[in-house]
Short mmCIF file of C-alpha atoms in Angstrom, two decimals:
data_model
loop_
_atom_site.label_atom_id
_atom_site.label_comp_id
_atom_site.label_asym_id
_atom_site.label_seq_id
_atom_site.Cartn_x
_atom_site.Cartn_y
_atom_site.Cartn_z
CA MET A 1 -0.02 0.04 0.00
CA THR A 2 1.23 3.48 -0.84
CA GLY A 3 1.44 6.10 1.81
CA PRO A 4 -0.85 9.15 1.99
CA ARG A 5 -0.38 11.71 -0.79
CA PRO A 6 1.14 15.05 0.28
CA LEU A 7 -1.59 17.43 1.20
CA ARG A 8 -1.95 20.80 -0.56
CA ALA A 9 -5.06 22.92 -0.70
CA PRO A 10 -7.67 21.83 -3.29
CA ALA A 11 -6.98 23.43 -6.64
CA TYR A 12 -10.69 23.61 -7.24
CA VAL A 13 -13.96 22.95 -5.56
CA LEU A 14 -17.31 22.00 -7.19
CA TRP A 15 -20.10 23.22 -5.06
CA GLU A 16 -23.63 22.29 -5.56
CA ILE A 17 -25.38 25.34 -3.85
CA THR A 18 -28.82 24.03 -4.43
CA ARG A 19 -30.63 21.10 -5.88
CA ALA A 20 -33.45 23.32 -7.19
CA CYS A 21 -33.75 23.41 -10.98
CA ASN A 22 -36.11 24.96 -13.50
CA LEU A 23 -35.50 22.03 -15.98
CA ARG A 24 -35.97 18.34 -15.73
CA CYS A 25 -33.15 17.07 -17.92
CA LYS A 26 -33.49 13.37 -18.77
CA HIS A 27 -29.88 12.57 -17.88
CA CYS A 28 -29.84 14.35 -14.52
CA LEU A 29 -28.03 12.11 -12.07
CA THR A 30 -29.30 13.97 -8.94
CA ARG A 31 -32.91 14.37 -10.16
CA GLY A 32 -32.68 18.15 -9.78
CA GLY A 33 -36.01 19.90 -9.39
CA ARG A 34 -36.99 20.91 -5.90
CA ALA A 35 -34.50 22.12 -3.31
CA ILE A 36 -33.66 19.24 -1.08
CA GLU A 37 -34.34 19.24 2.67
CA GLY A 38 -31.60 20.60 4.76
CA GLU A 39 -29.85 22.85 2.21
CA LEU A 40 -27.22 25.16 3.74
CA THR A 41 -28.56 28.46 4.95
CA THR A 42 -27.02 31.76 3.85
CA ASP A 43 -25.09 32.01 7.09
CA GLU A 44 -23.81 28.42 6.80
CA ALA A 45 -22.89 28.96 3.09
CA LEU A 46 -21.01 32.16 3.95
CA ASP A 47 -19.11 30.20 6.57
CA VAL A 48 -18.19 27.65 3.86
CA CYS A 49 -16.87 30.62 1.69
CA GLU A 50 -14.67 31.73 4.71
CA GLN A 51 -13.45 28.11 5.22
CA LEU A 52 -12.59 27.79 1.54
CA GLY A 53 -10.61 30.92 1.63
CA ALA A 54 -8.83 29.97 4.76
CA LEU A 55 -7.89 26.55 3.30
CA GLY A 56 -6.26 28.27 0.29
CA VAL A 57 -8.66 27.03 -2.36
CA GLY A 58 -7.90 28.59 -5.76
CA ALA A 59 -11.11 28.18 -7.74
CA VAL A 60 -14.79 27.35 -7.03
CA ALA A 61 -17.50 26.42 -9.53
CA LEU A 62 -21.09 27.06 -8.22
CA MET A 63 -23.41 24.42 -9.54
CA GLY A 64 -26.91 23.03 -9.10
CA GLY A 65 -29.60 22.08 -9.86
CA GLU A 66 -29.57 25.59 -11.24
CA PRO A 67 -27.40 27.85 -9.03
CA LEU A 68 -29.18 31.08 -10.18
CA LEU A 69 -32.39 29.80 -8.43
CA ARG A 70 -30.71 30.24 -5.08
CA GLY A 71 -31.63 33.73 -3.95
CA ASP A 72 -28.26 34.48 -2.34
CA TRP A 73 -26.06 33.34 -5.19
CA ALA A 74 -24.61 36.80 -5.81
CA THR A 75 -23.73 37.08 -2.01
CA LEU A 76 -21.94 33.91 -2.18
CA VAL A 77 -19.98 34.90 -5.37
CA GLU A 78 -19.07 38.26 -3.68
CA ALA A 79 -17.76 36.40 -0.61
CA LEU A 80 -15.71 33.94 -2.65
CA VAL A 81 -14.16 36.62 -4.98
CA GLY A 82 -13.46 38.83 -1.90
CA ARG A 83 -11.38 35.96 -0.60
CA SER A 84 -9.30 35.78 -3.86
CA MET A 85 -10.90 32.81 -5.32
CA SER A 86 -11.66 32.42 -9.11
CA VAL A 87 -15.42 31.72 -9.46
CA SER A 88 -17.27 29.91 -12.09
CA ILE A 89 -21.05 29.61 -12.65
CA VAL A 90 -22.39 26.40 -14.21
CA THR A 91 -25.93 27.13 -15.56
CA ASN A 92 -28.48 25.69 -18.02
CA GLY A 93 -28.79 29.32 -19.34
CA VAL A 94 -32.45 29.81 -18.91
CA LEU A 95 -32.11 32.63 -16.32
CA PHE A 96 -28.81 33.95 -17.61
CA ASP A 97 -30.13 37.00 -19.46
CA ARG A 98 -28.17 40.22 -20.25
CA GLU A 99 -28.97 41.71 -16.80
CA VAL A 100 -27.73 38.61 -15.03
CA ALA A 101 -24.62 38.50 -17.30
CA GLU A 102 -23.77 42.08 -16.36
CA ARG A 103 -24.24 41.38 -12.67
CA VAL A 104 -22.04 38.29 -12.89
CA SER A 105 -19.35 40.24 -14.69
CA ALA A 106 -19.55 43.09 -12.11
CA LEU A 107 -19.12 40.60 -9.37
CA GLY A 108 -15.91 39.28 -10.86
CA VAL A 109 -16.90 35.79 -12.12
CA THR A 110 -14.16 34.58 -14.37
CA GLN A 111 -16.04 31.69 -16.12
CA VAL A 112 -19.57 30.86 -17.28
CA VAL A 113 -20.26 27.19 -18.10
CA VAL A 114 -23.39 26.28 -20.05
CA SER A 115 -24.66 22.84 -20.94
CA LEU A 116 -25.34 21.95 -24.62
CA ASP A 117 -26.61 18.44 -25.37
CA GLY A 118 -26.55 18.57 -29.15
CA GLY A 119 -28.34 20.53 -31.91
CA GLU A 120 -31.56 22.35 -31.05
CA ARG A 121 -33.87 19.42 -31.49
CA THR A 122 -31.74 17.04 -29.34
CA HIS A 123 -31.21 19.57 -26.67
CA ASP A 124 -34.83 20.54 -26.43
CA GLN A 125 -35.88 16.91 -26.35
CA ASN A 126 -33.66 16.41 -23.36
CA ARG A 127 -34.30 19.66 -21.39
CA GLY A 128 -37.48 21.23 -22.72
CA ARG A 129 -38.70 23.41 -25.56
CA GLY A 130 -36.81 26.64 -25.96
CA SER A 131 -33.93 25.66 -23.64
CA PHE A 132 -31.40 25.44 -26.46
CA SER A 133 -31.95 29.03 -27.55
CA LYS A 134 -31.61 30.14 -23.97
CA ALA A 135 -28.37 28.28 -23.59
CA VAL A 136 -26.96 29.78 -26.71
CA GLU A 137 -28.14 33.25 -25.68
CA ALA A 138 -26.41 32.84 -22.30
CA LEU A 139 -23.13 32.16 -24.03
CA GLY A 140 -23.61 35.25 -26.15
CA HIS A 141 -24.37 37.40 -23.15
CA ALA A 142 -21.28 36.14 -21.43
CA ALA A 143 -19.27 37.15 -24.40
CA GLU A 144 -20.88 40.54 -24.69
CA VAL A 145 -20.16 41.60 -21.13
CA GLY A 146 -16.52 40.35 -21.36
CA ILE A 147 -16.57 37.41 -18.95
CA PRO A 148 -13.01 36.02 -19.52
CA HIS A 149 -13.85 32.44 -20.02
CA ARG A 150 -16.84 30.65 -21.53
CA MET A 151 -17.28 26.94 -21.70
CA ALA A 152 -19.92 24.64 -23.34
CA VAL A 153 -20.19 21.11 -21.76
CA THR A 154 -21.81 18.19 -23.50
CA SER A 155 -22.56 15.05 -21.54
CA VAL A 156 -22.76 12.21 -24.11
CA SER A 157 -24.93 9.11 -24.01
CA LYS A 158 -26.55 7.03 -26.69
CA ALA A 159 -29.41 9.63 -26.68
CA ASN A 160 -27.13 12.29 -28.19
CA ALA A 161 -23.98 10.91 -29.53
CA HIS A 162 -25.35 10.90 -33.02
CA ASP A 163 -25.79 14.71 -32.89
CA LEU A 164 -22.30 15.85 -31.92
CA GLU A 165 -21.50 16.77 -35.53
CA THR A 166 -24.54 18.98 -35.67
CA LEU A 167 -23.47 20.82 -32.56
CA LEU A 168 -19.88 21.06 -33.86
CA ARG A 169 -21.02 22.72 -37.06
CA PHE A 170 -23.24 25.14 -35.12
CA LEU A 171 -20.41 26.09 -32.80
CA LEU A 172 -17.92 26.60 -35.58
CA GLU A 173 -20.28 28.85 -37.43
CA ARG A 174 -21.18 30.92 -34.39
CA GLU A 175 -18.44 30.86 -31.76
CA ARG A 176 -14.84 31.89 -31.34
CA GLY A 177 -12.80 31.53 -28.15
CA LEU A 178 -15.13 29.05 -26.62
CA ASP A 179 -14.01 25.99 -24.65
CA TRP A 180 -16.08 22.91 -25.52
CA VAL A 181 -15.74 19.87 -23.24
CA LEU A 182 -17.23 16.45 -24.00
CA ASN A 183 -17.71 13.91 -21.32
CA PHE A 184 -19.89 10.84 -20.81
CA SER A 185 -23.24 11.07 -19.01
CA SER A 186 -23.28 9.63 -15.43
CA LEU A 187 -25.99 7.03 -15.62
CA ARG A 188 -26.79 4.86 -12.67
CA HIS A 189 -29.70 3.90 -10.53
CA GLY A 190 -31.38 6.92 -9.01
CA GLY A 191 -30.91 9.22 -11.95
CA ARG A 192 -33.52 9.97 -14.51
CA MET A 193 -32.09 8.43 -17.72
CA ASP A 194 -32.76 4.92 -18.84
CA LEU A 195 -29.77 2.81 -18.02
CA ALA A 196 -30.04 1.29 -21.57
CA LEU A 197 -28.76 4.67 -22.86
CA ARG A 198 -25.30 4.25 -21.18
CA ILE A 199 -22.59 4.25 -23.76
CA ASP A 200 -21.03 0.93 -24.94
CA GLU A 201 -17.53 0.45 -26.29
CA ARG A 202 -18.42 1.15 -29.85
CA THR A 203 -20.12 4.44 -28.92
CA PHE A 204 -17.15 5.29 -26.67
CA CYS A 205 -14.75 4.78 -29.59
CA GLU A 206 -16.95 6.76 -31.96
CA VAL A 207 -16.97 9.75 -29.59
CA VAL A 208 -13.22 9.47 -29.18
CA GLU A 209 -12.71 9.48 -32.93
CA PHE A 210 -15.18 12.42 -33.29
CA THR A 211 -13.32 14.42 -30.59
CA HIS A 212 -9.98 13.80 -32.20
CA ARG A 213 -11.15 14.93 -35.64
CA ALA A 214 -13.13 17.93 -34.19
CA ARG A 215 -10.02 19.24 -32.49
CA ARG A 216 -8.25 19.30 -35.79
CA ARG A 217 -11.13 20.94 -37.58
CA ALA A 218 -11.65 23.60 -35.00
CA GLY A 219 -8.10 24.84 -35.11
CA ASP A 220 -7.84 27.96 -32.98
CA ARG A 221 -11.47 28.78 -33.28
CA LEU A 222 -12.72 26.46 -30.55
CA SER A 223 -10.74 24.62 -27.83
CA ILE A 224 -12.19 21.09 -27.83
CA THR A 225 -11.21 18.54 -25.18
CA GLY A 226 -12.45 15.21 -23.87
CA SER A 227 -13.09 15.09 -20.17
CA HIS A 228 -11.38 12.75 -17.53
CA ASP A 229 -13.28 9.70 -18.83
CA MET A 230 -11.99 9.94 -22.43
CA GLY A 231 -8.61 8.13 -22.10
CA TYR A 232 -6.24 6.64 -21.31
CA PHE A 233 -2.67 6.38 -22.60
CA SER A 234 -3.66 6.22 -26.27
CA ARG A 235 -0.85 5.99 -28.87
CA ARG A 236 -3.35 6.76 -31.56
CA TYR A 237 -5.05 9.84 -30.22
CA GLY A 238 -2.72 11.27 -27.58
CA ASP A 239 -4.41 12.75 -24.55
CA LEU A 240 -7.67 14.18 -25.58
CA SER A 241 -8.13 15.88 -22.20
CA GLY A 242 -5.30 18.24 -23.03
CA ARG A 243 -3.10 17.10 -20.11
CA ASP A 244 -1.20 13.95 -19.14
CA TRP A 245 -3.47 11.53 -17.26
CA ASN A 246 -2.24 10.93 -13.68
CA GLY A 247 -5.43 9.50 -12.19
CA CYS A 248 -8.53 10.81 -10.51
CA VAL A 249 -7.91 13.93 -8.47
CA ALA A 250 -10.91 13.53 -6.10
CA GLY A 251 -9.64 14.28 -2.61
CA LEU A 252 -6.17 15.05 -3.92
CA GLU A 253 -6.63 18.24 -5.90
CA ALA A 254 -10.42 18.55 -6.06
CA LEU A 255 -13.23 18.65 -3.52
CA GLY A 256 -16.98 18.52 -3.84
CA ILE A 257 -19.65 20.10 -1.58
CA ALA A 258 -23.33 18.95 -1.86
CA ALA A 259 -26.28 21.15 -1.21
CA ASP A 260 -26.84 19.78 2.23
CA GLY A 261 -23.26 20.17 3.19
CA GLY A 262 -22.04 16.72 2.41
CA ILE A 263 -18.32 16.69 1.51
CA LYS A 264 -16.93 14.42 -1.22
CA GLY A 265 -13.68 14.10 -3.08
CA CYS A 266 -15.65 14.92 -6.26
CA LEU A 267 -19.21 16.13 -6.49
CA THR A 268 -20.08 13.50 -9.05
CA LEU A 269 -19.40 10.60 -6.61
CA PRO A 270 -22.32 8.87 -5.00
CA ASP A 271 -23.38 9.58 -1.47
CA HIS A 272 -21.88 6.50 0.11
CA LEU A 273 -18.49 8.20 -0.56
CA VAL A 274 -19.43 11.28 1.42
CA ASP A 275 -16.47 11.83 3.97
CA GLY A 276 -18.22 14.21 6.23
CA ASN A 277 -20.60 17.13 6.50
CA ILE A 278 -19.72 20.81 6.76
CA ARG A 279 -22.09 21.11 9.73
CA GLU A 280 -20.08 18.54 11.69
CA VAL A 281 -16.47 18.97 10.63
CA SER A 282 -14.47 21.87 9.34
CA LEU A 283 -13.00 21.71 5.83
CA HIS A 284 -9.57 22.24 7.24
CA ASP A 285 -9.87 19.21 9.56
CA LEU A 286 -11.46 16.95 6.94
CA TRP A 287 -9.06 17.88 4.14
CA ASN A 288 -6.01 17.40 6.45
CA ASP A 289 -7.11 14.14 7.95
CA PRO A 290 -4.96 11.57 6.24
CA ASP A 291 -7.83 8.97 6.49
CA SER A 292 -10.07 11.15 4.38
CA PHE A 293 -10.65 10.22 0.69
CA SER A 294 -8.81 6.92 1.33
CA TYR A 295 -9.88 5.47 -2.04
CA ASN A 296 -7.30 7.86 -3.67
CA ARG A 297 -4.98 8.89 -0.90
CA ARG A 298 -4.21 5.28 0.19
CA PHE A 299 -4.63 3.72 -3.21
CA SER A 300 -2.69 0.45 -3.84
CA VAL A 301 -2.41 -1.36 -7.13
CA SER A 302 -4.13 -4.20 -5.36
CA ASP A 303 -7.29 -2.00 -5.43
CA LEU A 304 -7.47 -2.24 -9.23
CA LYS A 305 -10.54 -4.24 -10.41
CA GLY A 306 -11.74 -5.80 -13.57
CA GLU A 307 -9.62 -5.40 -16.68
CA CYS A 308 -7.46 -2.81 -14.89
CA THR A 309 -6.00 -5.55 -12.65
CA GLY A 310 -2.28 -5.95 -13.46
CA CYS A 311 -2.08 -3.07 -15.86
CA GLU A 312 1.42 -1.58 -16.34
CA HIS A 313 -0.12 1.92 -16.03
CA GLY A 314 -2.17 1.01 -12.94
CA SER A 315 -0.06 2.79 -10.32
CA ARG A 316 -0.40 6.06 -12.24
CA CYS A 317 -3.83 5.73 -13.73
CA ARG A 318 -5.53 4.14 -10.63
CA GLY A 319 -8.29 2.81 -12.90
CA GLY A 320 -9.37 6.01 -14.50
CA CYS A 321 -12.24 8.30 -13.52
CA LEU A 322 -13.75 6.85 -10.33
CA GLU A 323 -17.27 8.01 -10.99
CA PHE A 324 -17.25 6.66 -14.56
CA GLY A 325 -15.97 3.34 -13.29
CA LEU A 326 -18.74 3.15 -10.74
CA THR A 327 -21.36 4.06 -13.26
CA MET A 328 -20.37 1.44 -15.77
CA THR A 329 -18.90 -1.44 -13.66
CA GLY A 330 -20.09 -0.85 -10.06
CA GLU A 331 -16.42 -0.74 -8.94
CA LEU A 332 -13.91 1.93 -8.03
CA HIS A 333 -10.56 1.73 -9.89
CA SER A 334 -12.06 -0.17 -12.85
CA ALA A 335 -12.00 1.77 -16.17
CA PRO A 336 -14.91 0.39 -18.33
CA PHE A 337 -13.17 1.67 -21.53
CA CYS A 338 -9.50 2.40 -21.92
CA LEU A 339 -7.84 3.32 -25.20
CA TRP A 340 -4.53 1.68 -24.22
CA ARG A 341 -6.36 -1.48 -23.58
CA ILE A 342 -8.53 -1.30 -26.69
CA GLU A 343 -5.55 -0.48 -29.00
CA ASN A 344 -3.46 -3.29 -27.58
CA ARG A 345 -6.33 -5.76 -28.09
CA ASP A 346 -6.90 -4.62 -31.61
CA GLU A 347 -3.20 -4.98 -32.48
CA ARG A 348 -3.30 -8.53 -31.23
CA ALA A 349 -6.42 -9.39 -33.20
#
């Protein structure tokens, strides 16, 4: 077993400030809609802001649900920015009109992230009629008011993989300076989407190939990357995430805070991997407890499962994205699809 990883402040925190949402997206893992019982009060949330600053966190992304439905979102942004943290807002775009964009800019938000599921028809089928135009308008408003960074995120499943080309053409015709990130939808029991829509290996490889070709086509007009579940160690495609893969960073470089104060290594991880609650333990104490987030901090190659067992990259990769492995295999440290493994198998065939 390896020893605990050296502790530094989290580079970034994903904070679900509310579960309330004005859409009912079919792929929503947390079934966003109504605010859940026990969401943090304003005073509690402001205390979290203070703790994040004291811990030395560099960046915080405010998420939901729909974060703009929380009445004190601007107060939280102001508190975070005032403590020298970079703040992103992750929104579906419905409420992000020009007035909100100007307010967000004035508060010092550095990035706005908007979800796009495909072309207009696909997006609206998933999120509701008119939601595509609102999302696109939100990206436009963010550009108009000079917010430094804009990102579109597409979560891919069998429901929308066919429409990535449509969305690429749309973005190439309309956008410049946008970051477009593709990842795979988190589909497991408890979410809204039919589990039959989880990707399979064929779809995975098709999306990888699309991402590779799209990066070449976009040139310097769009920055296109695959997310942390797009690898790993490919000789054919390089690293589509834009950085060398060194394993999941949950509890090592990243931290997640749920709407009710639950603390996870990554916000996407299921609730049985909550390491504590902000109402019961300080962020400082939890983060600096060597027993926290043990699935990553005390990882051993003996923890590898499934086809990752015995892999020569195992000590570095640690089985890929933890959440994606859980979604697809039910196990931590078990990458369901790995480009290195697929390419080696194809060469032997």
